[in-house]
Coordinates of C-alpha atoms and ligand atoms in Angstrom, one line a residue:
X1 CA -0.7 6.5 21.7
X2 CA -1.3 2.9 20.7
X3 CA -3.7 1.1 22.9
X4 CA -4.0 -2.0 20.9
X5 CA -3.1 -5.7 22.6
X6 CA -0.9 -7.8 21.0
X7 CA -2.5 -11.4 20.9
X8 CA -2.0 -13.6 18.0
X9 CA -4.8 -14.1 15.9
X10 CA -4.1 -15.6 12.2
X11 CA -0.1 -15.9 11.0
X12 CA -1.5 -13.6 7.9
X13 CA -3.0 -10.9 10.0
X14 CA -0.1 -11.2 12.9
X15 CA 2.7 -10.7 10.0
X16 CA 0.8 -6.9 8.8
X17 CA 0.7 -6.1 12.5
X18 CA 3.9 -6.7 13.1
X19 CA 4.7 -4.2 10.4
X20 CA 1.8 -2.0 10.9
X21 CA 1.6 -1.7 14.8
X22 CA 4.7 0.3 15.0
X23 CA 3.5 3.1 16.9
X24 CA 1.8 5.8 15.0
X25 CA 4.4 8.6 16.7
X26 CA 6.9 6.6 14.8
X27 CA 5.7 6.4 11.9
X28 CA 4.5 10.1 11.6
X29 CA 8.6 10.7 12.6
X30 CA 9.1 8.6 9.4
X31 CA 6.3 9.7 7.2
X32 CA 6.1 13.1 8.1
X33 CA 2.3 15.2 8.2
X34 CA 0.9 13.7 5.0
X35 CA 1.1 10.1 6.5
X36 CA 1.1 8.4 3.3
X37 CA 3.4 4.8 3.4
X38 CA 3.8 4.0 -0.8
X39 CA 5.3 6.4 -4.0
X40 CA 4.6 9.9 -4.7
X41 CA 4.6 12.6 -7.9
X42 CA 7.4 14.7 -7.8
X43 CA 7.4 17.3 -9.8
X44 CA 10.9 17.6 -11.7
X45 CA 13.9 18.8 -9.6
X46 CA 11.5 19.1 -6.8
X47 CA 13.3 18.6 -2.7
X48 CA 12.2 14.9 -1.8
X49 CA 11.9 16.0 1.7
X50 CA 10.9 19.5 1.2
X51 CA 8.4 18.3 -1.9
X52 CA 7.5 15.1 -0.2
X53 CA 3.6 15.7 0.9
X54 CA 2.9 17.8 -2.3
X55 CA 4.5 14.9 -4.1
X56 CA 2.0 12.7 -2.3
X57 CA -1.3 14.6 -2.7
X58 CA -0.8 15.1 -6.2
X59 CA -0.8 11.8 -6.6
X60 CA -3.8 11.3 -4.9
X61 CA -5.5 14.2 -7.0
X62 CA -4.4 12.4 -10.1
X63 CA -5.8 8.9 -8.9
X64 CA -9.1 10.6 -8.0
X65 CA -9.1 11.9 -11.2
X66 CA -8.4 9.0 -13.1
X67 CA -11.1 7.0 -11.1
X68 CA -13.7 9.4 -11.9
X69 CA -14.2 9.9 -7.9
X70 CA -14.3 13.4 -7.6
X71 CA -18.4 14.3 -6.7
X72 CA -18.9 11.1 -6.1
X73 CA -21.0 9.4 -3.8
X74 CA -19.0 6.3 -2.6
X75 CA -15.8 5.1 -2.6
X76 CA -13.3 2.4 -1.2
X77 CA -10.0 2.5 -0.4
X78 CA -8.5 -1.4 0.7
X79 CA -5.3 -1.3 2.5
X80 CA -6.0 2.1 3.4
X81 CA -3.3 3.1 5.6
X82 CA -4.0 5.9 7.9
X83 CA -6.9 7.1 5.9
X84 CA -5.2 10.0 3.6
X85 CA -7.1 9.3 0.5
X86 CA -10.0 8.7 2.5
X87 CA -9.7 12.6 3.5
X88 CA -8.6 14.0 1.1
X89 CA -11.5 12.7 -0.9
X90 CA -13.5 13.8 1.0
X91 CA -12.0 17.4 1.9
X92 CA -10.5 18.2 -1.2
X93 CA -12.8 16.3 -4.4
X94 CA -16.1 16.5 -2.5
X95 CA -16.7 12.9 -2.6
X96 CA -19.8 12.1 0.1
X97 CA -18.3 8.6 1.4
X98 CA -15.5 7.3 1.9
X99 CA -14.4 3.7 3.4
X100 CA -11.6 2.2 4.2
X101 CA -10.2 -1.4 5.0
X102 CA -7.1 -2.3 6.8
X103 CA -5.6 -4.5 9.2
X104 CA -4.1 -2.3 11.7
X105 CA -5.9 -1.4 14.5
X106 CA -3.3 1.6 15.4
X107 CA -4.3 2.7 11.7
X108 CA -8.1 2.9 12.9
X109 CA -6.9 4.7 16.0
X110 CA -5.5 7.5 13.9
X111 CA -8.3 7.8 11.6
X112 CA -11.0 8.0 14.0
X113 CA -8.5 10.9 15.4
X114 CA -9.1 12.5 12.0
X115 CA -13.1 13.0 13.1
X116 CA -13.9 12.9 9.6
X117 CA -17.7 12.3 9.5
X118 CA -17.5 11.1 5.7
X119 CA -15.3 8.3 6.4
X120 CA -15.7 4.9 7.7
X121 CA -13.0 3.2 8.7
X122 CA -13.0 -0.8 9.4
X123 CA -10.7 -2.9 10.6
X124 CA -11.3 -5.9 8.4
X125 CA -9.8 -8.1 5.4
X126 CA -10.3 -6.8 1.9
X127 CA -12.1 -11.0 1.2
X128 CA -14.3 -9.7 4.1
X129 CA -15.6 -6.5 3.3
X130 CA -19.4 -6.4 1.9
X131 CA -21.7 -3.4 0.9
X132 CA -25.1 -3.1 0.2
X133 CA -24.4 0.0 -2.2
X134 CA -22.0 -1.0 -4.8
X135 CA -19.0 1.7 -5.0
X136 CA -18.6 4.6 -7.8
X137 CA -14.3 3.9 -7.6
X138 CA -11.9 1.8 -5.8
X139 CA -8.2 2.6 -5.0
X140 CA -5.7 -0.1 -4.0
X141 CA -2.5 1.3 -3.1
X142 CA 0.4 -0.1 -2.8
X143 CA -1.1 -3.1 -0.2
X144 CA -1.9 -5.9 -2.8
X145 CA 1.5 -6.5 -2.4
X146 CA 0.5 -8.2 1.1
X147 CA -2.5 -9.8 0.1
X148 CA -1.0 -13.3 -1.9
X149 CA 0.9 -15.6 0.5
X150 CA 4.7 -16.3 -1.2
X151 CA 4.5 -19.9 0.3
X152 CA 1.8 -20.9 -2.5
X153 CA 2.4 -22.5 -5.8
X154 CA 2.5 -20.2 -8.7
X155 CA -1.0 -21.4 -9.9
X156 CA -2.9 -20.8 -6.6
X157 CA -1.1 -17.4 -6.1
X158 CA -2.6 -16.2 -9.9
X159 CA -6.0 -17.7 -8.4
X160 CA -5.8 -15.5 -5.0
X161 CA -5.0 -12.4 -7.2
X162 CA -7.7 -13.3 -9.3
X163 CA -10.2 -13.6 -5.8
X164 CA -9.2 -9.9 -5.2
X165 CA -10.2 -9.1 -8.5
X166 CA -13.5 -10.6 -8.1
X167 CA -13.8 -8.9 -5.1
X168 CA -13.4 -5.8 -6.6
X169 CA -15.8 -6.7 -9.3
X170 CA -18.4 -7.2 -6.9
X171 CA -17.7 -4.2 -5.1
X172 CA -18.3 -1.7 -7.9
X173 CA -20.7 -0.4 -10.0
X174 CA -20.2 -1.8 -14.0
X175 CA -17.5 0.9 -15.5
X176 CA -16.5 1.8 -11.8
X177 CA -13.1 2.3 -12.0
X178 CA -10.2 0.7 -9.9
X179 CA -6.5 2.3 -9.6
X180 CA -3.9 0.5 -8.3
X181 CA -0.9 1.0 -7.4
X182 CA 1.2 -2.0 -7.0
X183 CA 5.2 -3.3 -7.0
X184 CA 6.4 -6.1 -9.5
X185 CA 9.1 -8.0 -9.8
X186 CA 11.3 -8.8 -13.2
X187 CA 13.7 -11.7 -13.5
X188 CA 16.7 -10.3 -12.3
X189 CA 20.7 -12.6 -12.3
X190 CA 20.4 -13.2 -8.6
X191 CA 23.6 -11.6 -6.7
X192 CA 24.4 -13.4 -3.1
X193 CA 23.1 -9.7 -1.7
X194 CA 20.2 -10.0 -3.5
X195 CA 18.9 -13.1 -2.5
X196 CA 19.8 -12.4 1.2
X197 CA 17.9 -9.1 0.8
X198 CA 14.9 -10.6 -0.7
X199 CA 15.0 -13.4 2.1
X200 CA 15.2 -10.5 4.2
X201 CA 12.0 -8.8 3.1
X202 CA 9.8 -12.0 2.6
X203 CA 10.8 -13.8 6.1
X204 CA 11.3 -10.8 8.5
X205 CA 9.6 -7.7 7.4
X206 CA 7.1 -8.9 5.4
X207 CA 6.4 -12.5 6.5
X208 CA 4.9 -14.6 3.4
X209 CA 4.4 -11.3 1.2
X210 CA 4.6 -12.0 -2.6
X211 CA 6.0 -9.6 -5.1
X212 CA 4.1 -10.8 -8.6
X213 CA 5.7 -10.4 -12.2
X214 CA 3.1 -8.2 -14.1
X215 CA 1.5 -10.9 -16.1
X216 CA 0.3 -12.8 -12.9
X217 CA -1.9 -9.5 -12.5
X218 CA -3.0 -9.2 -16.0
X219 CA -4.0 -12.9 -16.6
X220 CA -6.2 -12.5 -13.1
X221 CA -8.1 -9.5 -13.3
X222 CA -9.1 -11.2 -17.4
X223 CA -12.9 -10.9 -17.9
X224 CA -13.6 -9.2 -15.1
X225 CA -11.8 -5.9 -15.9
X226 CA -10.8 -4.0 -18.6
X227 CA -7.4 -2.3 -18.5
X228 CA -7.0 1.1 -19.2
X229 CA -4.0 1.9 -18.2
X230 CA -0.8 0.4 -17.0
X231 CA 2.2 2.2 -16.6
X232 CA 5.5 1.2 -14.7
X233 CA 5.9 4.1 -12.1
X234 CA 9.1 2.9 -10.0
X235 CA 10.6 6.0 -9.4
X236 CA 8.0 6.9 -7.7
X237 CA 8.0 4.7 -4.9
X238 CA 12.0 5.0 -4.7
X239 CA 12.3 8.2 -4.5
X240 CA 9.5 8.2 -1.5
X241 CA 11.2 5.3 0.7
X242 CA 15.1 7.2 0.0
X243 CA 12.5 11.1 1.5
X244 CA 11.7 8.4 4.3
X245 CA 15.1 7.1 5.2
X246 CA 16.4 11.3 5.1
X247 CA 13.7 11.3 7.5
X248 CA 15.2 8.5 9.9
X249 CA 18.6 9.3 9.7
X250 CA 17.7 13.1 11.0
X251 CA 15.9 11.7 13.6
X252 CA 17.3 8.6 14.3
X253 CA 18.3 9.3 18.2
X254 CA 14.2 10.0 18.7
X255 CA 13.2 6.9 16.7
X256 CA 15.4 4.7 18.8
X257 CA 14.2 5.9 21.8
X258 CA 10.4 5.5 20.9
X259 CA 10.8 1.9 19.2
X260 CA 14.3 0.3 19.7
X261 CA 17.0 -0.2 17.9
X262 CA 16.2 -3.0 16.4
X263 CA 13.1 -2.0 14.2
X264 CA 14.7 1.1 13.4
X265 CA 17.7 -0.9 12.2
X266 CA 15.0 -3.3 10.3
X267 CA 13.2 -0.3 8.8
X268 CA 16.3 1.2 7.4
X269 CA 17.2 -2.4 5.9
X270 CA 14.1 -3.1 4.2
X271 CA 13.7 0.9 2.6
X272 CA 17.0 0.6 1.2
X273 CA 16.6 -2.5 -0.3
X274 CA 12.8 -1.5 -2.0
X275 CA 15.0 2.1 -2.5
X276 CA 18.0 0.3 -4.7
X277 CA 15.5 -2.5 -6.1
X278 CA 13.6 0.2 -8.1
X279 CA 16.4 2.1 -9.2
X280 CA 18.2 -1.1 -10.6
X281 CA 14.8 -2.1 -12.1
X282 CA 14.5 -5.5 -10.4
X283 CA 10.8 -4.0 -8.6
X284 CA 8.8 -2.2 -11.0
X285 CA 5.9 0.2 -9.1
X286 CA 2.7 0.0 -11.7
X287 CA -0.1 2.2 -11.8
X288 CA -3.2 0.2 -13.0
X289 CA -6.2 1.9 -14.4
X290 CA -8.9 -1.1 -14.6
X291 CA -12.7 -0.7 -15.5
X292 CA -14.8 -3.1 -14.3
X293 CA -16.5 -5.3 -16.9
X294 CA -20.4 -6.0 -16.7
Ligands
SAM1 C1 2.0 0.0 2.5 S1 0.5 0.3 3.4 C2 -0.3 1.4 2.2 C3 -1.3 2.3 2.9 C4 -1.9 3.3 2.1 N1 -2.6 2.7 0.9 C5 -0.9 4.3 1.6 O1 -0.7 4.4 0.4 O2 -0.4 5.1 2.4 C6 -0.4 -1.3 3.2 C7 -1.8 -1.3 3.8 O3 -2.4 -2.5 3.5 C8 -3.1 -3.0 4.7 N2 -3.4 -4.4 4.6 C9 -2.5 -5.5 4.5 N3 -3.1 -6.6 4.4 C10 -4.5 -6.3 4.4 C11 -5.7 -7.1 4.2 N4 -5.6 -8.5 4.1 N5 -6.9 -6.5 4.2 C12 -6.9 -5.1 4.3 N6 -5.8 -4.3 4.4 C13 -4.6 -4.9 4.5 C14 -2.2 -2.6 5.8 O4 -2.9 -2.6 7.0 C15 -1.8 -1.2 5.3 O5 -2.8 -0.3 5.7

């Protein structure tokens, strides 16, 4: 049940709650057990509903992997939704630690829920969050997206991406690794629909939320990180928000009753638009291997 009061606090924090305050019923109707809210691996020919939590924790396997995380002592996870990584870290790859940042307080709720004694969940910024340990890994995934305001000019946004980095940077150990997972934008001929849809996303389901091109990333995380790996992964993500709206539409009558009409209606506008922008390639959905420089 969500306990949380809804007081304004910041415009910044007040747009991810309005997203990410839907009740946690509802978004476990939409989700489904493994409770994960960004792309998945699935394996070839594989049901996107049936395969969809497989899909999901072998992705997370594969980031662990790629982070060098499993055994390890610490890790962060910023943006960490309703704490899946953070378990299965800890249940699956032995990892002794695990903490995670978000700004939903329903998100906390359902953690804490998990009674996981290896995490630690916070509600808090990812500019906030300090340690006296620096971390073995990091793992952003698919929340940087919310973290550079759309109403800045183009030089201060690469700045603000190039804050997180340093963040990051002084959150890991040198050669800690950091795997993102992150939507970009190309230049696409702008249709009527499109810009109405993108309007859409960036003033009512996403207030402020900026979409980067991929070099914005690149020339912001220079110095601080080494790239491994980058690797345009869009499917992924599509094919997870078209499992999600399967999973609406078969329970739409319950979803309705539990939040409205009206945010199920939004909900089903804004996956179909992220669903149609990655199959037309106008998002791309990177997966960024980054090493963290001395
Ligand atoms: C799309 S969800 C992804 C959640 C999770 N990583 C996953 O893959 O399921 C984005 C997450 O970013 C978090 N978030 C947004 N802005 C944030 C901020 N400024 N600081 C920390 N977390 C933030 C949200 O609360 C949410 O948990």
């Amino acid at each position: 049940m969500t306990t949380v009061e809804n007081k304004p606090v910041n415009p910044e924090v007040d747009a991810i709650r309005h997203h990410y305050e839907v009740s946690n019923d509802f978004y476990r109707l939409l989700l489904g057990p493994a409770m994960m809210y960004s792309g998945g691996y699935w394996a070839e020919g594989e049901d996107l509903r049936a395969g969809h939590d497989a899909a999901q924790f072998r992705k997370l396997d594969a980031f662990i992997e790629i982070a060098g995380a499993v055994g390890a002592e610490r890790i962060l996870d910023i943006g960490s939704g309703w704490g899946t990584l953070l378990d299965r870290a800890t249940t699956v790859h032995d990892v002794k630690q695990a903490v995670g940042v978000t700004l939903s307080r329903t998100q906390k709720e359902f953690v804490d829920s998990l009674h996981n004694p290896r995490i630690d969940i916070k509600v808090e910024s990812w500019e906030d969050h300090r340690t006296e340990e620096p971390y073995d890994a990091a793992f952003c995934v698919n929340a940087l997206e919310h973290f550079v305001l759309s109403s800045l000019p183009p030089k201060e946004r690469v700045k603000r991406f190039r804050a997180f980095f340093a963040q990051c940077h002084s959150l890991l150990k040198v050669d800690g690794r950091l795997v993102l997972h992150m939507m970009t934008i190309e230049n696409p001929p702008l249709s009527r629909k499109l810009i109405d849809d993108l309007k859409f996303l960036q003033r009512e389901e996403f207030q402020g939320c900026y979409i980067p091109h991929t070099n914005e990333l690149v020339q912001a995380a220079e110095g601080l990180f080494e790239i491994i790996e980058l690797r345009n992964e869009r499917e992924t993500f599509s094919q997870a928000c078209r499992a999600w709206l399967e999973n609406l539409a078969e329970r739409r009558d319950e979803a309705v009753a539990m939040q409205g009409e009206e945010v199920v209606a939004r909900f089903e506008r804004y996956l179909d638009i992220f669903a149609y922008t990655l199959e037309d390639k106008i998002f791309n959905n990177f997966r960024i291997v980054l090493s963290r420089n001395a």
